[in-house]
XYZ file of C-alpha atoms in Angstrom:
647
model
C 122.454 100.797 30.730
C 126.371 101.220 30.516
C 127.736 104.255 28.685
C 130.958 103.608 27.127
C 133.967 105.687 28.541
C 131.572 107.270 31.338
C 129.581 106.072 34.534
C 126.189 104.695 35.139
C 123.562 107.230 34.934
C 122.218 107.838 38.394
C 118.562 107.166 38.862
C 116.049 110.053 39.421
C 115.268 110.094 43.287
C 111.453 109.861 42.709
C 111.930 106.798 40.610
C 114.244 105.148 42.939
C 112.062 105.851 45.935
C 109.445 103.937 43.822
C 111.627 100.958 43.447
C 112.348 100.720 47.299
C 108.674 101.154 47.952
C 108.117 98.086 45.978
C 110.969 96.084 47.575
C 109.586 97.115 50.814
C 106.533 95.297 50.267
C 108.282 91.996 49.839
C 111.590 92.483 51.554
C 111.436 94.602 54.621
C 115.106 94.118 55.547
C 116.509 94.660 52.057
C 114.428 97.947 51.710
C 115.628 99.146 55.203
C 119.301 98.476 54.255
C 118.879 100.400 50.888
C 117.340 103.341 52.701
C 120.261 103.522 54.944
C 122.718 103.267 52.308
C 121.208 105.494 49.725
C 119.179 108.011 51.842
C 121.901 110.761 52.346
C 122.473 110.801 48.677
C 119.047 110.695 47.419
C 117.897 113.611 49.631
C 120.914 115.709 49.552
C 120.021 118.952 47.830
C 116.516 117.224 46.730
C 113.376 119.318 46.564
C 110.716 119.089 49.449
C 108.654 116.716 47.758
C 111.354 114.083 47.414
C 112.643 114.613 51.207
C 109.013 114.293 52.768
C 108.375 111.139 50.514
C 111.727 109.564 51.656
C 110.799 110.185 55.316
C 107.126 108.812 54.927
C 108.804 105.558 53.259
C 111.408 105.276 56.005
C 108.641 105.538 58.574
C 106.571 102.810 57.015
C 109.725 100.340 56.631
C 110.499 100.941 60.303
C 107.077 100.195 61.322
C 106.855 97.230 59.149
C 109.939 95.940 60.537
C 108.806 96.380 64.173
C 111.267 99.223 65.011
C 108.565 101.696 66.684
C 111.053 103.750 68.457
C 112.910 104.760 65.048
C 109.459 105.252 63.423
C 108.322 107.825 66.089
C 111.591 109.582 65.792
C 111.260 109.559 61.857
C 107.667 110.794 62.340
C 108.846 113.816 64.284
C 111.082 114.919 61.553
C 108.238 114.682 59.121
C 106.207 116.998 61.348
C 109.302 119.426 61.434
C 109.932 119.346 57.754
C 106.055 119.743 56.915
C 105.749 122.744 59.319
C 108.786 124.548 57.916
C 107.117 124.018 54.574
C 103.662 125.099 55.466
C 102.515 121.709 54.146
C 99.014 121.252 55.900
C 98.173 117.904 54.266
C 101.427 116.052 55.345
C 101.678 117.858 58.797
C 97.909 116.610 59.333
C 98.925 112.912 58.212
C 102.177 112.958 60.467
C 100.003 114.105 63.435
C 98.135 110.962 63.388
C 101.485 109.327 63.997
C 101.407 110.702 67.433
C 97.916 109.151 67.942
C 99.246 105.986 66.749
C 102.082 106.254 69.418
C 99.517 107.071 72.177
C 97.375 103.932 71.331
C 100.636 101.560 71.128
C 101.510 103.346 74.743
C 98.011 102.092 75.985
C 96.697 105.608 76.581
C 93.468 105.233 74.350
C 92.051 108.338 76.330
C 94.827 110.710 75.268
C 94.521 109.503 71.853
C 90.731 110.300 71.458
C 91.408 113.639 72.917
C 94.203 114.282 70.474
C 91.958 113.155 67.453
C 89.435 115.871 68.630
C 92.051 118.195 68.563
C 92.979 117.291 65.105
C 89.425 117.314 63.964
C 88.853 120.902 64.969
C 92.385 121.945 63.532
C 91.801 120.059 60.164
C 88.136 120.394 59.638
C 88.378 122.237 56.464
C 91.279 119.994 55.013
C 90.257 118.006 52.095
C 92.434 114.906 52.143
C 91.171 111.458 51.787
C 94.363 109.948 53.380
C 93.657 111.994 56.540
C 90.124 111.156 56.785
C 90.778 107.495 56.262
C 93.676 107.507 58.891
C 91.510 109.430 61.260
C 88.451 107.166 61.239
C 90.853 103.832 61.485
C 92.749 105.354 64.593
C 89.521 106.522 66.177
C 88.298 102.938 65.634
C 91.414 101.363 67.322
C 91.058 103.820 70.246
C 87.605 102.925 70.911
C 88.462 99.329 70.399
C 91.112 99.620 73.300
C 88.795 101.034 75.702
C 86.194 98.081 75.065
C 83.603 100.316 73.101
C 83.705 97.859 70.267
C 80.340 99.117 68.625
C 81.720 102.610 68.373
C 85.029 101.079 67.189
C 83.228 99.335 64.372
C 81.161 102.506 63.414
C 84.976 104.170 62.504
C 86.518 101.287 60.883
C 83.981 100.897 58.250
C 84.040 104.313 56.743
C 87.769 104.042 56.772
C 87.446 100.696 54.862
C 85.055 102.436 52.393
C 87.458 105.302 51.505
C 90.361 102.643 51.062
C 88.318 100.572 48.957
C 87.144 103.304 46.526
C 90.586 105.067 46.288
C 93.086 101.967 46.169
C 95.945 104.297 45.349
C 96.126 106.079 48.879
C 99.582 105.507 50.240
C 97.981 104.931 53.710
C 96.282 103.416 55.464
C 96.364 100.113 53.701
C 93.163 98.237 53.344
C 94.831 95.088 55.012
C 95.927 97.135 58.076
C 92.332 98.448 58.557
C 91.021 94.907 58.173
C 93.659 93.457 60.792
C 92.737 96.071 63.107
C 89.112 94.869 62.922
C 90.061 91.378 63.317
C 92.085 92.075 66.655
C 89.044 93.834 67.761
C 86.912 90.734 67.310
C 89.462 88.526 69.026
C 89.725 90.692 71.801
C 85.896 90.967 72.128
C 85.995 87.036 72.190
C 84.192 86.724 68.827
C 86.604 84.364 67.099
C 84.211 83.375 64.270
C 83.826 87.180 62.968
C 87.679 87.369 63.575
C 88.344 84.540 61.114
C 85.724 85.843 58.603
C 87.697 89.146 58.595
C 91.100 87.627 58.405
C 89.803 85.587 55.135
C 88.983 88.954 53.768
C 92.430 90.085 54.409
C 93.879 87.354 52.566
C 91.237 87.688 49.653
C 93.111 90.784 47.950
C 94.943 90.452 44.630
C 98.187 91.490 45.709
C 100.131 89.549 48.245
C 100.405 90.707 51.715
C 103.691 92.429 52.888
C 105.588 89.886 55.294
C 104.574 92.114 58.588
C 100.994 92.030 57.765
C 101.072 88.556 56.368
C 102.627 87.404 59.995
C 100.225 89.764 61.829
C 97.330 87.791 60.196
C 98.717 84.506 60.708
C 99.289 85.369 64.383
C 95.444 86.607 65.009
C 94.251 83.595 62.911
C 96.129 81.577 65.726
C 94.784 83.316 68.568
C 91.233 83.072 67.217
C 91.561 79.275 66.549
C 92.935 79.043 70.135
C 89.886 80.964 71.331
C 87.651 78.257 69.652
C 89.514 75.458 71.629
C 91.573 74.512 68.468
C 94.921 74.834 69.823
C 96.729 72.512 67.471
C 95.142 74.449 64.428
C 96.212 77.634 66.250
C 99.897 76.180 66.392
C 100.017 75.591 62.700
C 98.949 79.190 62.098
C 101.479 80.347 64.673
C 104.227 78.484 62.931
C 103.540 80.003 59.948
C 103.724 83.636 61.251
C 107.021 82.707 63.069
C 108.418 81.372 59.755
C 107.359 84.651 58.052
C 108.978 86.790 61.199
C 112.213 84.873 61.196
C 112.749 85.278 57.364
C 112.073 89.005 57.324
C 113.926 89.802 60.743
C 110.490 91.139 62.441
C 111.819 90.735 66.091
C 108.507 92.330 67.630
C 106.366 89.710 65.824
C 108.898 86.906 66.331
C 108.459 87.819 70.400
C 104.845 88.035 70.123
C 104.310 84.894 68.245
C 106.629 82.750 70.286
C 104.743 84.019 73.274
C 101.340 82.852 71.892
C 102.959 79.468 70.777
C 104.113 78.954 74.435
C 100.703 79.980 75.754
C 99.067 77.308 73.268
C 101.327 74.515 74.552
C 100.428 75.707 78.201
C 96.851 75.127 77.261
C 97.461 71.560 76.023
C 99.795 70.914 79.067
C 102.707 70.329 76.836
C 105.077 72.135 79.486
C 108.564 71.055 78.146
C 107.559 72.563 74.750
C 106.170 75.512 76.240
C 109.176 76.141 78.169
C 111.193 75.949 74.852
C 109.025 78.361 73.060
C 109.423 80.687 76.084
C 112.844 80.706 76.355
C 113.066 81.306 72.483
C 110.631 84.411 72.914
C 112.975 85.878 75.294
C 115.668 86.651 72.703
C 113.766 88.651 70.048
C 111.773 90.268 73.098
C 115.104 91.650 74.626
C 116.599 92.492 71.059
C 113.408 94.673 69.978
C 113.049 96.329 73.656
C 109.462 94.965 73.496
C 108.707 95.228 77.048
C 105.176 93.541 76.799
C 106.671 90.619 74.952
C 109.385 90.352 77.394
C 106.912 89.967 80.249
C 104.914 87.665 78.431
C 107.719 85.450 77.702
C 108.912 85.388 81.316
C 105.371 84.492 82.680
C 104.891 81.689 80.147
C 108.309 80.381 81.023
C 107.289 80.507 84.833
C 104.089 78.531 84.138
C 105.994 75.846 81.912
C 108.546 75.440 84.781
C 105.592 75.224 87.205
C 103.914 72.589 85.192
C 107.014 70.510 85.231
C 107.055 70.764 89.380
C 109.818 73.220 89.363
C 107.810 75.298 91.553
C 110.150 77.576 93.204
C 112.036 78.471 89.955
C 108.703 79.018 87.853
C 106.843 81.183 90.722
C 109.868 83.448 91.117
C 109.566 84.312 87.397
C 105.544 84.609 87.631
C 105.873 86.809 90.619
C 108.544 88.911 89.138
C 106.418 89.732 86.109
C 103.516 90.234 88.318
C 105.212 92.925 90.260
C 106.347 94.659 87.145
C 102.837 94.769 85.859
C 101.344 96.146 89.081
C 104.067 98.836 89.134
C 103.372 99.560 85.239
C 99.608 99.936 86.190
C 98.885 97.166 83.695
C 95.999 95.775 85.649
C 94.156 93.769 82.783
C 97.365 91.710 82.058
C 98.051 91.363 85.862
C 94.596 89.957 86.245
C 95.368 87.385 83.423
C 98.351 86.237 85.274
C 96.780 85.988 88.597
C 94.142 83.837 87.003
C 96.783 81.578 85.309
C 98.648 81.319 88.693
C 95.642 80.348 90.653
C 95.036 77.672 88.166
C 98.503 76.416 88.232
C 98.524 76.230 91.913
C 95.240 74.576 92.243
C 96.387 71.724 89.493
C 99.576 71.276 91.972
C 97.358 70.794 95.051
C 98.444 74.092 96.648
C 94.923 75.215 97.421
C 95.575 77.811 100.240
C 97.844 79.455 97.778
C 95.400 79.373 94.858
C 92.641 80.728 96.906
C 94.764 83.693 98.095
C 95.793 84.347 94.297
C 92.007 84.190 93.647
C 91.290 86.859 96.229
C 94.292 89.120 94.996
C 92.775 88.727 91.380
C 89.368 89.857 92.392
C 91.028 93.110 94.256
C 92.762 93.912 90.892
C 89.647 93.459 88.726
C 87.649 95.591 91.202
C 90.460 98.358 90.636
C 90.520 97.614 86.923
C 86.752 98.189 86.548
C 87.051 101.532 88.405
C 90.069 102.542 86.160
C 88.247 101.442 82.817
C 85.418 103.557 83.695
C 87.557 106.333 84.527
C 89.336 106.037 81.432
C 86.236 105.937 79.249
C 84.908 109.044 81.014
C 88.411 110.884 80.612
C 87.953 109.943 76.673
C 84.720 111.434 76.628
C 85.439 114.536 78.939
C 88.685 115.118 76.469
C 86.357 114.962 73.297
C 84.161 117.395 75.002
C 86.973 119.784 75.889
C 88.720 119.909 72.523
C 85.349 120.828 70.908
C 84.872 123.376 73.504
C 88.057 124.991 72.760
C 87.396 125.636 69.334
C 84.121 127.269 70.391
C 85.874 129.453 73.022
C 88.161 130.756 70.296
C 85.325 132.091 68.327
C 83.831 133.592 71.429
C 86.935 135.445 72.229
C 87.378 136.820 68.859
C 83.532 138.284 69.231
C 84.417 139.531 72.485
C 87.577 141.438 71.372
C 85.623 142.905 68.718
C 83.171 144.326 71.067
C 85.716 145.662 73.189
C 87.624 147.660 70.139
C 84.281 148.988 69.106
C 83.516 150.389 72.846
C 87.024 152.070 72.731
C 86.442 153.674 69.215
C 83.257 154.997 70.365
C 84.325 156.464 73.329
C 85.906 159.166 71.459
C 82.346 160.119 69.839
C 81.248 162.761 72.553
C 77.834 163.518 71.072
C 76.781 159.968 70.950
C 78.436 158.653 74.011
C 75.357 158.123 76.249
C 73.113 156.294 73.410
C 76.071 154.323 72.189
C 76.958 153.170 75.933
C 73.532 152.078 76.481
C 73.593 150.158 73.352
C 76.889 148.493 74.006
C 75.641 147.626 77.457
C 72.648 145.933 76.186
C 74.951 144.014 73.760
C 77.094 143.122 76.338
C 74.191 141.783 78.629
C 72.871 139.770 75.552
C 76.310 138.414 74.925
C 76.490 137.313 78.836
C 73.000 135.961 78.860
C 73.868 134.035 75.678
C 77.090 132.649 77.184
C 75.486 131.818 80.464
C 72.560 129.998 78.525
C 75.357 128.294 76.239
C 77.184 127.156 79.240
C 73.951 125.802 80.930
C 73.084 123.821 77.763
C 76.638 122.314 77.577
C 76.480 121.459 81.269
C 73.251 119.595 80.499
C 74.612 117.948 77.536
C 77.718 116.707 79.548
C 75.234 115.390 82.256
C 73.411 113.681 79.407
C 76.637 112.143 77.881
C 77.664 111.140 81.284
C 74.297 109.341 81.921
C 74.648 107.626 78.513
C 78.266 106.535 79.107
C 77.135 105.054 82.713
C 74.358 103.210 80.895
C 76.594 101.885 78.273
C 79.200 100.730 80.972
C 76.762 98.822 82.819
C 74.793 96.930 79.834
C 75.386 94.530 77.229
C 75.029 96.673 73.785
C 73.193 93.683 71.956
C 70.525 92.421 74.428
C 70.375 95.652 76.506
C 70.819 93.448 79.691
C 73.250 93.965 82.527
C 76.902 93.082 82.083
C 79.303 91.703 84.127
C 80.629 95.079 85.443
C 77.314 96.015 86.699
C 76.749 92.549 88.335
C 80.192 92.826 90.248
C 79.159 96.442 91.512
C 76.003 94.676 92.772
C 78.170 91.785 94.569
C 80.366 94.543 96.144
C 77.153 95.936 97.560
C 75.732 92.787 98.538
C 75.413 92.323 102.395
C 74.870 89.352 104.762
C 71.658 90.556 106.054
C 69.192 87.948 107.201
C 66.530 86.978 104.779
C 62.767 87.572 105.473
C 62.355 83.784 105.514
C 64.598 81.369 107.440
C 64.922 78.979 104.430
C 65.569 81.670 101.916
C 68.915 82.320 100.104
C 70.459 84.229 97.176
C 70.148 82.032 93.895
C 72.794 82.120 91.329
C 71.341 80.568 88.029
C 73.817 80.102 84.894
C 72.338 79.146 81.686
C 73.831 78.252 78.022
C 71.876 78.173 74.985
C 71.992 74.759 73.589
C 73.713 73.993 70.273
C 74.264 77.848 69.652
C 77.307 77.173 67.357
C 75.037 75.228 65.311
C 72.567 78.105 64.992
C 75.195 80.425 63.782
C 76.580 78.047 61.175
C 73.370 76.799 59.640
C 71.439 80.169 59.944
C 74.059 82.781 60.144
C 75.375 85.284 62.930
C 72.417 87.667 62.386
C 70.111 84.729 63.312
C 72.469 83.919 66.465
C 72.131 87.652 67.496
C 68.230 87.466 67.195
C 68.247 84.298 69.270
C 70.484 86.099 72.053
C 68.005 89.333 71.825
C 65.020 86.962 72.346
C 66.281 84.970 75.012
C 67.015 88.268 77.019
C 63.593 89.431 76.429
C 62.023 86.136 77.567
C 64.175 86.057 80.798
C 63.046 89.564 81.784
C 59.352 88.637 81.120
C 59.560 85.444 82.847
C 61.385 86.642 86.075
C 60.558 89.022 88.818
C 61.570 92.665 88.615
C 63.858 92.392 91.590
C 65.865 89.410 90.003
C 69.041 90.699 88.013
C 69.417 89.163 84.495
C 72.781 89.668 82.776
C 74.597 88.436 79.645
C 77.606 86.394 81.175
C 79.479 86.192 78.036
C 78.736 84.448 74.604
C 75.701 82.575 74.713
C 75.640 82.314 78.721
C 73.374 84.250 80.803
C 73.170 84.690 84.659
C 70.183 85.285 86.968
C 70.876 86.426 90.600
C 67.712 86.314 92.673
C 67.426 87.120 96.340
C 65.234 85.686 98.876
C 64.451 82.287 97.238
C 63.576 79.376 99.300
C 64.757 75.778 98.929
C 61.120 74.837 97.593
C 61.047 77.909 95.335
C 64.384 76.926 93.415
C 62.917 74.159 91.205
C 60.008 76.333 90.240
C 62.448 79.143 89.225
C 64.742 77.023 86.931
C 61.811 75.336 85.451
C 60.193 78.613 84.514
C 63.454 79.468 82.791
C 63.518 76.119 80.986
C 59.938 76.759 79.852
C 60.071 80.208 78.737
C 62.677 79.203 76.286
C 61.789 76.003 74.952
C 58.014 76.346 74.695
C 57.831 78.689 71.772
C 60.297 78.594 68.751
C 62.018 82.059 67.803
C 60.746 83.344 64.649
C 63.718 84.697 62.588
C 63.664 87.583 60.192
C 62.506 85.662 57.329
C 59.807 83.820 59.246
C 61.566 80.813 59.878
C 60.603 79.231 63.311
C 63.685 78.006 65.364
C 63.301 75.804 68.253
C 65.788 76.633 71.207
C 66.583 75.330 74.603
C 68.936 75.911 77.395
C 71.111 73.976 80.156
C 70.808 75.475 83.441
C 73.155 74.993 86.715
C 71.966 76.760 89.876
C 73.399 77.203 93.453
C 72.203 79.349 96.588
C 74.268 81.077 99.077
C 74.618 80.219 101.783
C 74.510 76.742 101.706
C 71.495 75.129 103.574
C 72.464 73.874 107.234
C 74.890 70.636 107.015
C 75.819 71.245 103.416
C 79.332 72.370 104.324
C 81.611 70.864 106.911
C 81.877 72.701 110.280
C 84.471 75.173 110.253
C 84.732 75.247 106.583
C 85.209 78.728 105.224
C 82.190 80.566 103.584
C 81.745 80.404 100.028
C 81.814 83.605 98.007
C 79.788 84.445 94.986
C 82.713 83.591 92.526
C 82.937 80.051 93.756
C 79.100 79.753 93.824
C 79.175 80.627 90.108
C 81.912 78.200 89.484
C 79.783 75.635 91.090
C 76.920 76.591 89.100
C 78.927 76.250 85.914
C 80.035 72.787 86.728
C 76.452 71.932 87.369
C 75.440 73.226 84.005
C 78.192 71.125 82.212
C 76.777 68.195 84.142
C 73.634 68.880 82.561
C 75.138 69.321 78.969
C 76.602 65.788 79.419
C 73.419 64.429 80.433
C 71.534 65.489 77.228
C 70.822 69.251 77.528
C 67.598 71.122 78.110
C 67.632 70.423 81.837
C 68.778 71.880 84.873
C 70.888 70.968 87.924
C 70.600 72.457 91.477
C 73.731 72.064 93.562
C 72.273 70.887 96.992
C 75.432 69.985 98.548
C 79.425 69.588 98.344
C 80.935 66.532 99.551
C 84.401 67.207 101.123
C 87.226 66.561 100.776
C 86.987 65.390 97.216
C 84.710 68.167 95.914
C 81.805 66.172 94.513
C 78.745 67.758 93.761
C 75.294 66.697 95.087
C 72.682 67.543 92.522
C 68.849 67.829 92.330
C 67.467 67.463 88.630
C 65.002 69.687 87.152
C 63.339 69.084 83.736
C 61.194 71.262 81.741
C 57.575 71.226 83.153
C 58.541 68.523 86.004
C 60.499 69.289 89.111
C 62.425 66.262 90.384
């Protein structure tokens, strides 16, 4: 209100920060401008509570605007200020910002180690904000190393705290739900990802622009994963409009990269080129290295699809080299996979095969690295906990030494006290030795558990891809005991599994997957390796199977699954079946042309996959065995096997 003959009354700093916080929820750019213009005046001579709150608000606005480098610098200012003020609460909360930075820099093992250090340091701190943030970040770190079950176990308690205390400054409920949705997308579970995103949008308050854009981006990724690229493009366009309106540069680059990728999947290469070139600008402006590499790679594949081979491959190879130098093996594996497919579509088969072999080498190295990261994370957690125990042990040891020095001055009782002290020290040494032995045993047990989890599917208990790849690396070309025997790769897919999830729910789908795994183990030989290949697909690797035994093997699998319905939790019987494709290595004599290169196991599984989809097209609940391959057209020669009847 105007005061005649005077100036406008300056707003109270705390009230003004409340106003800016409300503005930031709707217009990040405007809030950022206000904080830059008014910040120095707001905090000049202000009490500690105002200055620390200003920094926390500035950090949030910087994160929401995608300016992570500035946000990290602001976080360090918060730590310095809170340390000087002996403010344990805000120091603990700001320390979680360092964990977030490690996760964003692709160092989840370091993040998990720092979290255990913070747990020991602030175990007596009564702070809901710290507890919720701690659990949410631990979930994100577990998700980053692929331990999705443990990630979910941490996300849910954080979500409960935030739900029961909606007034907490951070973390926001929508941020935790988005992290869960991202976990489901990365775990190739787009259905649960979309369910979680619906919950994100079900809140009473409108989402801040960054979170709204992130939700639309994840929705697009989930839809593309469900083979709905057109619907995914609609979600991407919505995310892009939000990012452009609110100047969210890193989000713009990420969205445009995903749009280009969707157009590539649709084979619309000119549109993919346009989106990829548009992504280069915000990626460079935001200094987002990952988005910049993605844009260059997408541009290269778009040019390659338009037969501009040399120009396209130059960009793809430039990105591949940068990823290799940065150690980004997972992303490099995806790039090489897309490159091999592009070369194959262009008819450049020798280069495609060389790229596939390069990718296999990268994926083997990645498997070793992922295992080492997981072990490193576990080791770091163990070390952090031991550190706190060692401090207590040192205090006891120092107290014992002080007691010994004091009692040396007592001449009359020196002998008796010396003997007692010796006994005490021996008992202490024995206690420490036994504790160290128990700790070593526990570490051995934890490593064994970790090794088991890294090699088995958490839902079915079957082997996973990693253990199968290890088995393939140790596979030799030794002669089979029977001249007609070969290694058989049998790939099966549960029929109409999506309908089961839609009609009966995901719990029923999980029950079907568990029961299929149990039946396969019960039906097949102990020497056969049964694994969950992904989603509703399973793979059986059998050694020493003769030509006459192969129809019997796949018929046993078909009968085991289709003969008896699965009983759901409510007692409902559910009939199931599967479609099977099988191939044996090496092919029988005469299957391949003379002089053709030997087929490896990856190519064998690809042939089994083609045979399986022939079975899907022919009506499901059947199997096709690859009997031969007609070159050069690559047509399959197939033997049909039906349930109960071998043809």
